[in-house]
Amino acid sequence: GDTGDPSFWTKQATDDRLALVDGTLGVGTGTYGDVEVTVEIHDAEPSLDVGVWDHVTEAGLKVRSGYLRVIGCLAETGEDYEVAPGDYRIRCCQANLAAADEYGEGGDWYLVQIWPAPHRPSQVVKRWSMAGQDA
């Protein structure tokens, strides 16, 4: 997918902190810089305690190549994960968004969970908002 495509980071995608085009999923972070990310590959849907997260999104992604690459928007390289080709569900849990720094290194961090699953529409499971400011 082309992250420069105008249909990728739409207003809705920015509000949801989740952008999607064929073969590419983008996660909107609070900090525009380095953030801590943990990636977990599961055989089935992992449990979720939504109460410990500020914002949670899920989306379907078709993996055709057998590899899934996780890469930061400013990075030149990423981490590759070998997975069977097929349909996957990607969940991104976001924490400590109040400590995000738009222009530096913030205290926000992210958990990305991936498991095989039939395609379902993208959804915001939990939406983060801060008094007077939507993220």
XYZ file of C-alpha atoms in Angstrom, residues 30-134:
105
model
C 0.859 10.568 20.194
C 4.593 11.183 19.880
C 6.071 12.022 16.493
C 9.378 10.362 17.239
C 10.642 7.182 18.834
C 8.092 5.254 20.890
C 8.188 1.913 22.659
C 6.363 -0.825 20.735
C 5.859 -4.458 21.725
C 4.675 -6.856 19.020
C 3.004 -10.162 19.852
C 2.089 -12.859 17.314
C -0.708 -15.174 18.525
C -2.382 -18.317 17.168
C -5.809 -17.048 18.252
C -7.364 -13.835 19.562
C -5.641 -12.837 22.819
C -7.617 -11.577 25.790
C -7.989 -7.840 26.241
C -8.361 -5.846 29.453
C -9.551 -2.638 27.805
C -9.442 -0.785 31.140
C -5.632 -0.628 31.197
C -5.365 1.107 27.808
C -6.056 4.676 26.684
C -7.006 3.816 23.093
C -7.548 0.468 21.334
C -8.109 -0.177 17.636
C -8.496 -3.320 15.547
C -8.300 -3.882 11.809
C -8.104 -6.702 9.318
C -5.027 -7.085 7.132
C -4.364 -9.548 4.318
C -0.776 -10.797 4.303
C 0.180 -12.095 0.872
C 3.957 -12.462 1.128
C 4.285 -14.510 4.320
C 6.099 -11.631 5.993
C 4.736 -8.857 8.129
C 6.951 -5.789 8.599
C 6.553 -3.414 11.536
C 8.268 -0.103 10.885
C 8.151 3.376 12.393
C 7.149 6.238 10.111
C 10.588 7.858 10.476
C 12.581 4.614 10.367
C 14.455 3.292 7.364
C 14.232 -0.328 8.472
C 11.768 -2.363 10.466
C 11.273 -5.706 12.114
C 10.057 -8.586 9.930
C 7.829 -11.368 11.257
C 7.324 -14.583 9.319
C 3.640 -15.533 9.193
C 1.591 -17.762 6.929
C -0.086 -15.867 4.087
C -3.714 -15.114 4.887
C -6.074 -12.836 6.781
C -5.027 -11.392 10.136
C -6.511 -9.200 12.825
C -4.236 -6.457 14.128
C -4.975 -4.878 17.515
C -3.112 -1.804 18.664
C -3.320 -0.886 22.330
C -2.030 2.572 23.246
C -0.957 3.620 26.743
C 0.147 6.773 28.558
C -1.057 9.070 25.763
C -1.198 12.037 28.147
C 2.621 11.847 28.278
C 3.006 11.984 24.488
C 5.231 14.712 23.032
C 4.291 15.757 19.518
C 7.839 16.917 18.714
C 10.139 14.831 20.894
C 10.317 11.663 22.910
C 7.156 11.102 24.889
C 6.129 8.536 27.446
C 3.430 6.885 25.322
C 3.865 3.215 24.412
C 2.125 0.623 22.267
C 1.228 -3.059 22.163
C 0.524 -4.580 18.740
C -1.163 -7.994 18.772
C -1.531 -10.051 15.603
C -3.490 -13.257 15.037
C -5.076 -15.150 12.118
C -8.747 -14.212 11.747
C -11.381 -13.789 9.060
C -11.704 -10.245 7.782
C -13.905 -7.903 9.837
C -14.250 -4.149 9.478
C -11.859 -1.884 11.356
C -13.080 -0.585 14.683
C -12.141 1.643 17.572
C -12.622 -0.567 20.628
C -11.826 2.256 23.053
C -11.369 5.918 22.138
C -8.942 8.132 24.040
C -9.907 11.643 24.924
C -8.447 14.157 27.312
C -10.472 17.007 28.840
C -10.712 19.659 26.158
C -8.597 17.702 23.698
C -9.372 14.710 21.515
